[in-house]
């Protein structure tokens, strides 16, 4: 049976992938409260449809950091995509380009920045950055991003240490030796790794004070991913970053945190229009994206959803997932009486209430 929604793709991916790999993709930290909470929080919100609006023509197109995209849904950076399918990150880049949206490439990718750029030369791509203690490697990644047409640097700030992912501990998951992570290989010898070992070379000493050093490595727009409070959102504004992603890393870092949908209003209020706010975590439906827009986000990102598509059918599968989410988004906009993402307002979502 042809999968018709993200949940169908997830089910099929579970049957397709080796259990350790599926657990790595699906799992979260600790009791997986943040993971489940992210999904539930979007579900808890209710859209407020407006009627008798001409919705013959509805466009899902918008811009992020000035880049035109077909929809306010971007591909979040997720590590080691070759584990899902041999198409890997080049395949995901092709899928994002075909769907007309941004592919955010993880530092822990299993292809080089050049290979990913070559796979989809006309696609929009951003580089997610983990900063290695070996600054030479980090500088080289940023230089490659500039050279190969990446449009932004997305610094992930919620993982100075790896969250405790118990599914991986139980399964003893290791990245197979034959799947190389070039950035990590550049920091030393590569012989496969556990997720903990993968992040072993990351610099956990970064502070607001050292941000400028990283930003000055390139002229590219600079995004912080992993902001979860109004306080840090305000600091991001003061430090002049271009955008932030409200994110708890898909529930994979600190488990006892609020769902990102619940945090969005306080962050949007603190930012007060000074930079673009994106959100990720638990986005499984196009309607979730409309809710994110209603709460003040410029766009949402999806991590697992396109990964499930990639796992099921490579680049074509990831593209189908992005396309189905775009269709859901278009339908939700139309039924809310909006002909574009810009028309979505706070009035399109009901107030938060306890479950
Ligand atoms: C398997 C997997 C690997 C991930 N790898 C990275 C990564 O390398 N860098 C990063 O910034 N975020 C990473 N993330 C977090 C995603 O960018 C994103 O925040 C999260 O997946 C959003 O939640 P969702 O999966 O519910 O959409 C990863 C998430 C998953 C599921």
PDB file of C-alpha atoms in Angstrom, residues 4 7-8 14 16 34 37 54 87 107 126 137 146-148 165 176 204 209 235 263 283 292 300 303 326-327:
ATOM      1  CA  UNK A   4      -0.159   8.641   2.188  1.00  0.00           C
ATOM      2  CA  UNK A   7       3.132   8.307   9.861  1.00  0.00           C
ATOM      3  CA  UNK A   8       2.758   5.749   7.047  1.00  0.00           C
ATOM      4  CA  UNK A  14      10.660   0.838  10.623  1.00  0.00           C
ATOM      5  CA  UNK A  16      12.832  -1.284   6.065  1.00  0.00           C
ATOM      6  CA  UNK A  34      10.457  15.838  24.906  1.00  0.00           C
ATOM      7  CA  UNK A  37       5.762  16.242  23.838  1.00  0.00           C
ATOM      8  CA  UNK A  54     -11.806  33.035  -2.416  1.00  0.00           C
ATOM      9  CA  UNK A  87      21.242   8.053  -1.784  1.00  0.00           C
ATOM     10  CA  UNK A 107      28.215  18.638   9.913  1.00  0.00           C
ATOM     11  CA  UNK A 126      22.586  25.770   4.340  1.00  0.00           C
ATOM     12  CA  UNK A 137      38.553  21.479  10.506  1.00  0.00           C
ATOM     13  CA  UNK A 146      31.249  29.556   0.972  1.00  0.00           C
ATOM     14  CA  UNK A 147      32.980  27.936  -1.998  1.00  0.00           C
ATOM     15  CA  UNK A 148      30.078  25.595  -2.791  1.00  0.00           C
ATOM     16  CA  UNK A 165      19.920   8.242  23.948  1.00  0.00           C
ATOM     17  CA  UNK A 176      29.224   1.031  10.306  1.00  0.00           C
ATOM     18  CA  UNK A 204      31.898  22.162  24.529  1.00  0.00           C
ATOM     19  CA  UNK A 209      31.664  35.589  23.925  1.00  0.00           C
ATOM     20  CA  UNK A 235      20.757  37.439  23.684  1.00  0.00           C
ATOM     21  CA  UNK A 263       7.917  27.880  23.711  1.00  0.00           C
ATOM     22  CA  UNK A 283       6.303  18.609  12.730  1.00  0.00           C
ATOM     23  CA  UNK A 292       3.795  27.438  13.699  1.00  0.00           C
ATOM     24  CA  UNK A 300       9.309  25.269  10.374  1.00  0.00           C
ATOM     25  CA  UNK A 303      13.973  16.289  10.640  1.00  0.00           C
ATOM     26  CA  UNK A 326       3.357  20.872   1.002  1.00  0.00           C
ATOM     27  CA  UNK A 327      -0.025  19.651  -0.216  1.00  0.00           C
TER      28      UNK A 327
END
